Amino acid sequence: MNAAGSIVGTRAIGGCDPEAAICARGIVRDFEAGQSTIRVLHGIDCDIRPGEMTYIVGESGSGKTTLISIMCGILYPTAGEVRVFGTDIYKLSDSDLVRFRLHNIGFIFQQYNLIPSIDAAANAAVPLIAQGVPREEARERAKVLLERLNIGDQADKLPRQLSGGQQQRVAIARALVHAPRLVVCDEPTAALDASSGRRVMDLLREVAIAPDRACIIVTHDNRIFDLADRIIALEDGRITHDGTAMPDDH
Amino acid sequence: MLWIAIRMLTGDAQKFYGLLFGIGFSTLLITQQMTIFINLIERGASGVFNAPEAQVWVMDPVSRTTDVSFPMPATALDKVRSVEGVEWAVPHLRAAANVRTKEGDLEGVAVIGVDDATLIGLPKRMVAGDKTVLFAPDSVVIDDVGTTRLFSDGGQALGERLELNDQRAVIRGIADAIPSFTSQVVLYTRYSNALNYVPGTRNRMTFVLAGVREGESPQAVAARIEKETGLKAQTHDEFARAGINFIIENTGIPTNFGITVFLGFVVGVAIVGLTFSLFLRDNIKQFGALKAIGVTNGKIVQMVAVQAGLVGLIGYALGVVGTVLFLKAFGGNPFFKGFYIPWQIPLISLAAVVVILAITGFIAIRSVLKTEPAAVFR
Ligand SMILES: Nc1ncnc2c1ncn2[C@@H]1O[C@H](COP(=O)(O)OP(=O)(O)OP(=O)(O)O)[C@@H](O)[C@H]1O
Ligand SMILES: [Mg+2]
């Protein structure tokens, strides 16, 4: 953002690869649980590179969702800094952070969270509409993406008229329609059988990976680990593995 | 985004209609009850409205309304006439009497004696017959709602003979009059006739109706009459007001209608509040997703406001139209004769709708605003 901010940021975040899509340093996150405080993330450092599909894996409760939420700007860390394409996102004002997400981040939610009363094209067009793109133009752009996802013929249907897999494609289209530089995805295959899971991940690789775009996928579905470019494993809020493949003990 | 907000709302037909029903029902209840209330208490002034020519009403100091009055000596008329600024003054008699109908039924009626020469004291318009029919002997004019009361079998009123306090009276005209609070039958006749119909006490002139000279204000003349004659004098508006106040003070009507209006409001808050909260809760995941994607809280508030506004506008319109239709449907019923909706009432119910939606929207939206965007990953 502003020059002063970036100098301060560069100083504060040591060893940040200037090419990195996400550079997280010293991420700590505590949750209040009644009287006590639980530390879920214990000072995470990690870089996410563009052009790659990065998996964050780990057992249930290890902090995957918490980490990804912090990395994409929807959950404030208790301590630490996150730079997304050079912007120190938690130094932004609330409204600037919202705007930053709107223009830079695509989300794929496990439950899709489509709006039931608008058709597939309009659902996929939501980020554009929120950006202020005229509705018809936004729809047309969304339809192009639906074509690429092979559900162009479903564009005028309401979510409830679509199968689960088709709904997920609409959700994927919504995550990509505004050409975000970062795509995040929590458990995309949790509800799917093995072969549909692979199909979705193949599809994601095909449409989501771009040289200047990073893609982070949270999963504990080891059936699809081989589709990752890079795997980061979490255990009790600490990174225990970071490499191109999963170590055998997982 | 606002388009999406509207689609979210109308897409959930069940809740959308529930909300419309809640607002529409509240509006109907509030508008309709207030309309009836206002029209009903205004009937306390029907006696004043039915004698539109009178600019000043002069009466005994203890008299309060057209129906709660004490007669004055006949000399009062000349006293009033001699007051500066009085253009004309005529005697006016109001008394209770009994009528025996042809079928032998007994009915309490009000006898109104209007000025023999000018017929001042009669309602402005006639439904049947001409005002001059009163110049015929034994002639009376009945008010239109009174005919439905006296001739409930739909029989012809004109030419009908009545036994009015044991004396002969013939109905020769029907006046277009505003019914009184009790919808009592009213018979108009000339003052000199009325003196015959109403058994004699010494004083029988209940009012003197007066007009003021050009350039004089009724207030000033009324004040002058009071000062110079020791009688009580009120302008048309003041005396109408007194009749309305009498109803307000002496009946349980304001309380009863007040309770109904309040209940309409509470029902509105309850139905709309519950439905709206349910609607937003059903959509909380979608709102959370929108927040994560990058829709500001301000925009979310706008979305909910548009939803509330749409429901409010349509529901309100339905409620007001419902009230109008109600009055139309019952327009033939003498009870509702002359009912109108004062312009303030739709404004008041609109304000009530706004308050209902503001309260319920405010409560319902808090859950949406409190939803953390991070909750969408859960
Ligand atoms: N809002 C919250 N309030 C309190 N505790 C929380 C909250 N969110 C997460 N936690 C706790 O933080 C820990 C990590 O949660 P997180 O959702 O990040 O795990 P996860 O790795 O995504 O697990 P899963 O695979 O089951 O989705 C858990 O113990 C959870 O109970
Ligand atoms: Mg999780």
XYZ file of C-alpha atoms and ligand atoms in Angstrom:
660
model
C 0.000 0.000 0.000
C 1.648 3.215 1.046
C 5.426 3.431 0.895
C 6.007 3.999 4.602
C 3.853 1.011 5.446
C 5.728 -1.271 3.143
C 9.141 -0.216 4.534
C 7.956 -0.816 8.077
C 6.457 -4.097 6.960
C 9.601 -5.245 5.234
C 11.595 -4.481 8.326
C 9.169 -6.226 10.612
C 8.803 -9.335 8.501
C 12.235 -10.745 8.142
C 13.164 -12.954 5.228
C 10.042 -12.444 3.223
C 10.392 -13.591 -0.340
C 9.283 -10.575 -2.406
C 7.691 -12.988 -4.861
C 5.622 -14.727 -2.193
C 1.858 -14.573 -2.457
C 1.441 -14.830 1.268
C 4.090 -14.210 3.833
C 2.995 -15.021 7.391
C 5.295 -14.424 10.324
C 4.829 -15.294 13.954
C 1.126 -16.047 13.715
C -0.382 -16.671 17.116
C -4.054 -17.115 17.713
C -5.758 -17.551 21.057
C -9.394 -18.364 21.660
C -11.227 -17.590 24.842
C -12.811 -20.720 26.232
C -14.765 -19.709 29.281
C -12.249 -18.524 31.887
C -9.162 -19.877 30.167
C -7.459 -19.022 26.917
C -6.526 -21.691 24.425
C -3.611 -21.081 22.100
C -4.509 -22.664 18.781
C -1.592 -21.386 16.689
C 1.855 -21.130 18.223
C 3.811 -18.691 16.078
C 3.441 -19.923 12.535
C 5.887 -18.751 9.873
C 5.096 -19.690 6.333
C 5.227 -18.487 2.756
C 2.759 -19.401 0.059
C 4.034 -19.161 -3.481
C 1.975 -18.149 -6.499
C 1.411 -20.601 -9.298
C 1.179 -23.463 -6.853
C -1.522 -25.464 -5.201
C -0.661 -25.576 -1.531
C -2.359 -28.009 0.820
C -2.660 -27.414 4.522
C -3.217 -30.737 6.196
C -3.419 -32.029 9.713
C -5.674 -33.727 12.173
C -8.966 -32.331 13.249
C -8.423 -29.486 15.674
C -4.850 -28.882 14.602
C -5.673 -25.330 13.554
C -5.940 -25.572 9.776
C -9.115 -23.540 9.434
C -7.841 -20.976 11.902
C -4.630 -20.556 9.930
C -6.289 -20.258 6.559
C -8.832 -17.772 7.951
C -5.981 -15.616 9.206
C -4.106 -15.898 5.926
C -7.057 -14.729 3.875
C -8.034 -11.804 6.055
C -11.201 -12.955 7.763
C -9.794 -13.609 11.238
C -7.497 -11.324 13.173
C -4.386 -13.020 14.587
C -3.591 -12.505 18.249
C -0.034 -11.732 17.200
C 1.952 -11.843 14.005
C 1.790 -10.336 10.572
C 0.355 -11.455 7.258
C 1.339 -9.946 3.937
C -0.766 -10.850 0.956
C 0.930 -9.801 -2.255
C 2.912 -7.254 -0.306
C 0.012 -5.780 1.658
C 0.190 -6.065 5.411
C -3.514 -6.883 5.582
C -4.084 -6.544 9.326
C -2.656 -3.025 9.248
C -5.510 -2.047 6.942
C -8.597 -0.383 8.354
C -11.618 -2.661 8.668
C -13.242 -1.319 5.543
C -9.989 -1.431 3.557
C -9.532 -5.041 4.586
C -13.046 -5.869 3.378
C -12.306 -4.144 0.085
C -8.976 -5.962 -0.162
C -10.726 -9.306 0.167
C -13.348 -8.315 -2.377
C -10.732 -7.611 -5.028
C -8.011 -10.130 -4.219
C -9.427 -13.247 -2.642
C -11.739 -15.961 -3.835
C -13.431 -18.237 -1.333
C -14.764 -21.739 -1.733
C -16.763 -22.729 1.304
C -17.423 -26.290 2.243
C -21.154 -25.666 2.430
C -21.075 -23.554 -0.756
C -23.375 -20.960 0.881
C -25.080 -20.125 -2.392
C -28.008 -17.740 -2.270
C -31.064 -19.955 -2.844
C -33.262 -17.452 -4.636
C -30.907 -16.320 -7.405
C -29.787 -18.472 -10.312
C -26.407 -20.071 -10.833
C -25.029 -17.283 -12.996
C -26.058 -14.611 -10.512
C -24.567 -16.601 -7.645
C -21.300 -16.958 -9.496
C -21.419 -13.238 -10.242
C -21.819 -12.135 -6.624
C -18.233 -10.842 -6.125
C -18.499 -8.773 -9.304
C -21.898 -7.423 -8.285
C -20.462 -6.554 -4.886
C -17.642 -4.732 -6.676
C -20.249 -2.666 -8.462
C -20.069 -4.279 -11.887
C -23.470 -3.897 -13.619
C -25.588 -6.965 -13.085
C -25.889 -8.078 -16.728
C -22.186 -7.683 -17.391
C -21.386 -9.568 -14.197
C -23.710 -12.387 -15.250
C -22.111 -12.638 -18.674
C -18.653 -12.892 -17.148
C -19.894 -15.504 -14.703
C -21.440 -17.506 -17.543
C -18.088 -17.689 -19.316
C -16.649 -19.294 -16.210
C -19.604 -21.651 -15.834
C -18.922 -22.769 -19.419
C -15.336 -23.544 -18.498
C -16.631 -25.550 -15.561
C -18.938 -27.444 -17.924
C -22.160 -26.201 -16.366
C -22.876 -23.418 -18.833
C -26.258 -24.984 -19.525
C -27.210 -24.719 -15.861
C -26.674 -20.953 -15.656
C -30.348 -20.100 -15.312
C -31.170 -22.673 -12.680
C -31.629 -22.019 -8.994
C -29.197 -23.754 -6.628
C -31.831 -26.204 -5.439
C -32.345 -27.364 -9.023
C -28.678 -28.368 -9.223
C -26.900 -31.471 -7.976
C -24.384 -31.139 -5.160
C -21.488 -31.369 -7.587
C -23.012 -28.724 -9.830
C -23.534 -26.452 -6.835
C -19.894 -26.844 -5.938
C -18.905 -25.819 -9.455
C -21.029 -22.714 -9.076
C -19.199 -22.032 -5.820
C -15.884 -22.494 -7.604
C -17.008 -20.115 -10.338
C -17.915 -17.583 -7.680
C -14.441 -17.894 -6.183
C -12.757 -17.247 -9.520
C -15.085 -14.871 -11.350
C -13.311 -11.708 -10.249
C -9.869 -13.155 -11.077
C -8.575 -13.024 -7.505
C -4.883 -13.473 -6.826
C -5.512 -15.803 -3.924
C -8.025 -18.628 -3.778
C -8.754 -20.358 -0.488
C -10.731 -23.484 -0.048
C -11.634 -25.336 3.175
C -12.298 -29.063 2.840
C -13.578 -29.011 -0.750
C -13.853 -32.785 -0.946
C -15.069 -33.643 2.538
C -18.583 -34.372 1.372
C -17.632 -36.159 -1.841
C -16.748 -39.742 -2.671
C -13.208 -40.509 -3.775
C -13.660 -40.179 -7.522
C -15.754 -36.997 -7.389
C -13.192 -35.593 -4.950
C -10.419 -36.174 -7.435
C -12.486 -34.707 -10.254
C -13.087 -31.535 -8.310
C -9.426 -31.190 -7.460
C -8.416 -31.801 -11.066
C -10.884 -29.174 -12.109
C -9.566 -26.755 -9.532
C -6.005 -27.306 -10.749
C -7.193 -26.623 -14.248
C -9.091 -23.405 -13.613
C -7.605 -22.006 -10.421
C -3.882 -22.332 -10.971
C -2.293 -19.395 -12.727
C 1.247 -18.015 -12.616
C 0.235 -15.022 -10.528
C -2.353 -16.738 -8.382
C -1.922 -18.752 -5.242
C -4.308 -21.460 -4.207
C -4.543 -22.810 -0.683
C -6.563 -25.864 0.113
C -7.295 -27.140 3.581
C -7.974 -30.837 3.704
C -7.431 -33.965 5.657
C -8.409 -36.095 2.714
C -5.241 -38.106 2.084
C -6.743 -39.557 -1.105
C -5.903 -36.362 -2.914
C -2.522 -35.527 -1.382
C -0.782 -36.486 -4.635
C -2.454 -33.563 -6.429
C -0.642 -30.962 -4.314
C 2.376 -28.955 -5.410
C 3.232 -28.444 -1.802
C 1.959 -29.763 1.486
C 2.148 -28.011 4.828
C 1.263 -30.178 7.807
C 0.010 -28.756 11.076
C 0.034 -30.475 14.412
C -1.340 -28.762 17.477
C -0.849 -25.359 15.974
C 2.729 -25.863 14.787
C 4.095 -26.668 11.344
C 5.611 -30.132 11.413
C 6.200 -30.663 7.742
C 6.606 -28.484 4.665
C 7.474 -30.115 1.345
C 6.324 -31.283 -2.026
C 4.947 -34.564 -0.772
C 3.653 -35.999 2.442
C 6.040 -37.916 4.682
C 5.166 -41.584 4.927
C 4.046 -41.554 8.544
C 0.918 -39.597 7.540
C -26.379 -6.035 -3.953
C -29.727 -4.479 -3.179
C -31.207 -6.484 -6.007
C -29.836 -9.594 -4.340
C -31.351 -8.472 -1.041
C -34.776 -8.183 -2.631
C -34.435 -11.556 -4.322
C -33.387 -13.140 -1.039
C -36.549 -11.788 0.529
C -39.051 -12.545 -2.202
C -37.424 -15.909 -2.858
C -38.519 -17.078 0.569
C -42.216 -16.836 -0.256
C -43.448 -18.149 3.058
C -41.621 -15.576 5.145
C -42.171 -12.839 2.623
C -45.927 -13.295 2.818
C -45.680 -13.684 6.577
C -43.975 -10.325 6.788
C -46.469 -8.720 4.430
C -49.289 -10.165 6.473
C -47.791 -8.871 9.713
C -47.300 -5.354 8.418
C -50.545 -5.341 6.475
C -52.525 -6.626 9.429
C -50.996 -4.089 11.788
C -51.625 -1.268 9.363
C -55.187 -2.400 8.820
C -55.868 -2.699 12.518
C -54.305 0.627 13.393
C -55.729 2.566 10.450
C -59.176 1.059 10.623
C -59.565 1.353 14.374
C -58.289 4.913 14.450
C -60.599 5.827 11.592
C -63.599 4.402 13.373
C -62.501 6.067 16.580
C -62.149 9.515 15.030
C -65.399 9.258 13.118
C -67.207 7.972 16.157
C -66.091 10.722 18.492
C -66.761 13.299 15.795
C -70.366 12.190 16.013
C -70.381 13.936 19.348
C -70.405 17.076 17.229
C -72.975 15.902 14.690
C -75.573 18.313 16.060
C -73.200 21.183 15.319
C -72.199 19.880 11.892
C -75.860 19.415 10.955
C -76.540 23.120 11.429
C -73.758 24.501 9.257
C -75.146 28.040 8.964
C -74.750 28.753 12.660
C -71.485 30.575 13.268
C -72.131 31.079 16.957
C -74.106 28.905 19.356
C -75.564 30.719 22.356
C -76.796 28.729 25.342
C -77.381 28.672 29.051
C -74.063 28.753 30.908
C -74.578 25.184 32.196
C -75.131 23.684 28.733
C -72.240 21.620 27.448
C -73.180 20.070 24.119
C -76.061 19.985 21.673
C -77.505 17.092 23.648
C -76.552 18.107 27.155
C -78.289 21.420 27.369
C -80.523 23.484 29.595
C -83.210 25.741 28.114
C -83.179 29.509 28.321
C -85.990 32.050 28.620
C -87.316 33.253 25.278
C -85.983 36.735 26.003
C -82.473 35.505 25.339
C -83.145 35.732 21.615
C -83.627 39.503 21.667
C -80.657 39.947 23.948
C -78.436 38.161 21.447
C -79.901 40.071 18.518
C -79.009 43.345 20.185
C -75.336 42.483 20.562
C -73.032 44.417 18.245
C -71.725 42.312 15.377
C -74.602 39.836 15.331
C -76.023 39.734 11.825
C -78.886 37.404 12.606
C -80.039 35.197 15.458
C -82.706 32.483 15.435
C -84.187 30.225 18.090
C -83.260 26.569 18.139
C -84.978 23.877 20.151
C -83.685 20.415 20.932
C -85.711 18.019 23.035
C -86.379 14.350 23.486
C -89.744 12.882 22.545
C -91.406 9.581 21.876
C -92.787 8.344 18.623
C -95.352 5.662 18.197
C -95.001 4.079 14.780
C -97.797 2.667 12.739
C -96.804 -0.787 13.860
C -97.194 0.389 17.431
C -93.516 0.445 18.339
C -92.218 3.131 20.650
C -89.041 4.895 19.687
C -87.189 7.690 21.453
C -86.437 10.522 19.085
C -84.807 13.933 19.153
C -87.027 16.781 18.071
C -85.244 19.767 16.622
C -87.100 22.989 16.149
C -85.623 25.145 13.416
C -86.338 28.785 12.732
C -89.863 29.263 11.402
C -88.932 31.811 8.774
C -85.453 30.876 7.564
C -85.377 27.170 8.465
C -81.849 27.742 9.766
C -80.967 24.717 11.839
C -81.747 22.188 9.122
C -78.931 20.125 7.614
C -77.508 21.492 4.402
C -78.861 18.906 1.991
C -82.043 16.912 1.632
C -82.189 13.323 0.456
C -85.853 13.542 -0.394
C -88.330 16.395 -0.465
C -87.523 20.078 -0.285
C -86.763 22.043 2.864
C -89.903 24.097 2.283
C -92.068 21.063 3.056
C -91.641 22.140 6.662
C -93.993 25.055 6.040
C -96.898 22.624 5.741
C -98.829 21.946 8.964
C -97.699 19.032 11.178
C -94.772 18.552 8.861
C -91.532 16.956 10.020
C -88.305 16.066 8.230
C -86.540 12.911 9.345
C -82.819 12.253 9.134
C -81.793 9.613 6.614
C -80.244 7.170 9.081
C -83.325 7.597 11.249
C -85.526 6.205 8.474
C -83.623 2.914 8.585
C -84.233 2.835 12.292
C -87.869 3.770 12.271
C -88.752 1.820 9.152
C -86.515 -1.168 9.505
C -88.653 -3.213 7.140
C -87.593 -0.890 4.348
C -90.962 0.804 4.216
C -91.496 4.196 2.631
C -90.843 7.024 5.065
C -92.194 9.891 2.977
C -95.821 10.649 3.734
C -95.781 8.409 6.753
C -97.805 9.595 9.717
C -96.374 9.388 13.186
C -97.692 9.918 16.634
C -95.153 12.287 18.146
C -95.793 12.731 21.856
C -99.439 11.965 21.166
C -99.677 14.500 18.373
C -99.928 14.052 14.680
C -96.800 14.444 12.582
C -96.271 13.687 8.902
C -92.878 12.951 7.416
C -92.560 15.094 4.308
C -88.811 15.111 3.774
C -85.597 13.264 4.496
C -82.491 15.195 5.441
C -78.949 14.166 4.614
C -77.579 14.362 8.133
C -74.631 13.036 10.069
C -75.996 10.568 12.596
C -75.587 11.344 16.252
C -73.345 9.324 18.521
C -76.255 7.110 19.505
C -77.769 7.151 15.989
C -80.992 8.345 17.560
C -83.811 9.205 15.165
C -83.984 12.959 14.598
C -87.128 14.806 13.547
C -86.772 18.378 12.330
C -89.738 20.664 12.452
C -90.420 24.373 12.644
C -89.750 25.978 16.003
C -93.391 26.863 16.603
C -94.393 23.284 15.786
C -91.738 21.920 18.080
C -93.157 23.933 20.968
C -96.390 22.023 20.437
C -94.774 18.627 20.204
C -92.608 19.017 23.262
C -94.575 19.294 26.482
C -94.226 22.670 28.080
C -91.943 23.761 30.738
C -91.629 27.507 31.000
C -88.354 27.761 29.122
C -87.925 25.694 26.027
C -85.482 27.514 23.783
C -82.295 25.483 24.139
C -80.065 27.479 21.799
C -79.865 30.675 19.883
C -78.024 30.260 16.596
C -76.342 33.396 15.344
C -74.482 34.636 12.310
C -71.912 37.380 12.480
C -71.710 40.539 10.449
C -69.269 40.706 7.578
C -65.793 41.551 8.827
C -66.463 40.316 12.368
C -64.807 37.178 13.667
C -67.085 34.590 15.284
C -64.715 34.441 18.269
C -64.994 38.163 18.917
C -68.751 38.168 18.561
C -69.096 35.124 20.815
C -66.971 36.830 23.450
C -69.083 39.961 23.166
C -72.317 37.959 23.510
C -71.024 36.284 26.642
C -70.012 39.610 28.149
C -73.229 41.438 27.366
C -75.836 38.732 27.962
C -74.254 36.550 30.631
C -75.071 33.565 28.415
C -72.547 31.091 27.079
C -71.531 31.539 23.436
C -69.276 29.307 21.392
C -68.212 29.361 17.774
C -69.138 26.511 15.462
C -65.668 24.966 15.865
C -65.504 25.418 19.623
C -68.904 23.870 20.137
C -68.070 20.951 17.822
C -64.902 20.421 19.832
C -66.954 20.487 23.053
C -69.225 17.752 21.686
C -66.227 15.602 20.776
C -64.582 16.183 24.137
C -67.775 15.191 25.870
C -67.648 11.783 24.173
C -63.965 11.398 24.947
C -64.459 12.272 28.602
C -67.670 10.395 29.227
C -67.250 7.121 27.377
C -64.694 4.325 27.481
C -64.184 4.724 23.764
C -60.703 6.246 23.751
C -59.420 3.546 26.090
C -60.991 0.736 24.106
C -59.768 1.946 20.764
C -56.436 2.868 22.275
C -56.043 -0.713 23.460
C -56.926 -2.127 20.038
C -54.525 0.201 18.269
C -51.815 -0.704 20.740
C -52.567 -4.391 20.215
C -52.300 -3.880 16.465
C -48.902 -2.414 17.051
C -47.829 -5.234 19.364
C -49.110 -7.903 16.972
C -47.143 -6.200 14.228
C -43.981 -6.156 16.284
C -44.472 -9.780 17.257
C -45.253 -11.218 13.813
C -42.802 -9.068 11.935
C -40.105 -9.365 14.566
C -40.280 -13.137 14.684
C -40.543 -13.630 10.948
C -37.822 -11.149 10.178
C -35.471 -12.669 12.731
C -36.203 -16.129 11.354
C -35.625 -14.921 7.821
C -32.267 -13.380 8.669
C -31.264 -16.398 10.719
C -32.097 -18.705 7.797
C -29.852 -16.612 5.632
C -27.083 -16.096 8.141
C -24.717 -18.415 6.252
C -25.287 -16.467 3.071
C -24.736 -13.190 4.834
C -21.584 -14.617 6.411
C -20.347 -15.680 2.982
C -21.051 -12.220 1.604
C -19.119 -10.692 4.492
C -16.152 -12.989 3.863
C -16.222 -12.303 0.130
C -16.029 -8.609 0.853
C -19.389 -6.993 1.516
C -19.129 -4.364 4.232
C -21.360 -4.265 7.270
C -22.696 -0.958 5.980
C -23.813 -2.648 2.795
C -25.366 -5.491 4.798
C -27.338 -2.936 6.787
C -28.490 -1.409 3.511
C -29.563 -4.815 2.259
C -31.615 -5.492 5.364
C -33.024 -1.964 5.258
C -34.142 -2.504 1.666
C -35.761 -5.767 2.671
C -37.538 -4.066 5.549
C -38.491 -1.135 3.348
C -39.984 -3.354 0.675
C -41.998 -5.345 3.167
C -43.046 -2.158 4.911
C -44.166 -0.398 1.757
C -46.168 -3.270 0.311
C -47.593 -4.310 3.673
C -48.550 -0.751 4.493
C -50.223 -0.270 1.122
C -52.183 -3.499 1.619
C -53.278 -2.344 5.061
C -54.452 1.053 3.886
C -56.204 -0.405 0.855
C -57.787 -2.928 3.214
C -59.129 -0.111 5.370
C -60.532 1.719 2.361
C -62.159 -1.474 1.107
C -63.535 -2.111 4.564
C -65.160 1.309 4.677
C -66.402 0.850 1.107
C -67.870 -2.533 1.926
C -69.660 -1.202 4.973
C -70.491 2.162 3.441
C -74.116 1.139 3.094
C -74.371 0.439 6.795
C -75.880 3.480 8.521
C -73.397 3.086 11.361
C -70.590 4.021 8.978
C -72.446 6.837 7.243
C -70.118 9.659 6.294
C -67.030 7.875 7.588
C -63.858 9.229 6.097
C -60.143 8.644 6.703
C -58.551 11.826 8.020
C -55.201 12.305 6.283
C -53.338 12.171 9.582
C -54.326 8.572 10.229
C -52.438 6.930 7.332
C -49.439 9.009 8.366
C -49.718 7.759 11.925
C -49.954 4.140 10.802
C -47.035 4.719 8.442
C -45.049 5.985 11.402
C -46.134 2.888 13.349
C -44.939 0.656 10.484
C -41.610 2.457 10.402
C -41.235 2.028 14.148
C -42.200 -1.660 13.954
C -39.636 -2.296 11.230
C -36.972 -0.214 12.934
C -37.386 -2.104 16.209
C -37.556 -5.555 14.647
C -34.942 -4.833 11.988
C -32.564 -3.522 14.599
C -32.976 -6.610 16.755
C -32.786 -9.025 13.838
C -29.803 -7.461 12.115
C -27.570 -7.628 15.147
C -27.092 -11.353 14.701
C -26.042 -10.776 11.114
C -23.607 -8.037 11.996
C -22.150 -10.072 14.824
C -21.497 -13.058 12.565
C -17.782 -13.270 12.068
C -16.799 -13.789 8.464
C -14.543 -16.585 9.714
C -17.662 -18.472 10.749
C -18.247 -19.435 7.116
C -15.442 -21.969 7.305
C -17.096 -23.743 10.193
N -14.217 -19.394 17.368
C -13.589 -20.279 18.170
N -13.741 -20.192 19.503
C -13.115 -21.056 20.324
N -12.327 -22.023 19.904
C -12.123 -22.165 18.591
C -12.759 -21.308 17.656
N -12.376 -21.683 16.411
C -11.563 -22.739 16.577
N -11.388 -23.031 17.880
C -10.577 -24.101 18.406
O -9.319 -24.038 17.778
C -8.861 -25.338 17.489
C -8.493 -25.437 16.025
O -9.685 -25.269 15.273
P -9.709 -25.308 13.699
O -11.058 -25.125 13.241
O -8.668 -24.386 13.173
O -9.233 -26.812 13.442
P -9.152 -27.602 12.086
O -7.758 -28.075 11.946
O -9.715 -26.811 10.983
O -10.074 -28.839 12.393
P -11.068 -29.633 11.414
O -10.231 -30.524 10.576
O -11.914 -30.395 12.341
O -11.820 -28.636 10.632
C -9.934 -26.299 17.908
O -9.559 -26.862 19.154
C -11.154 -25.443 18.064
O -11.933 -25.925 19.105
Mg -11.415 -26.968 9.730
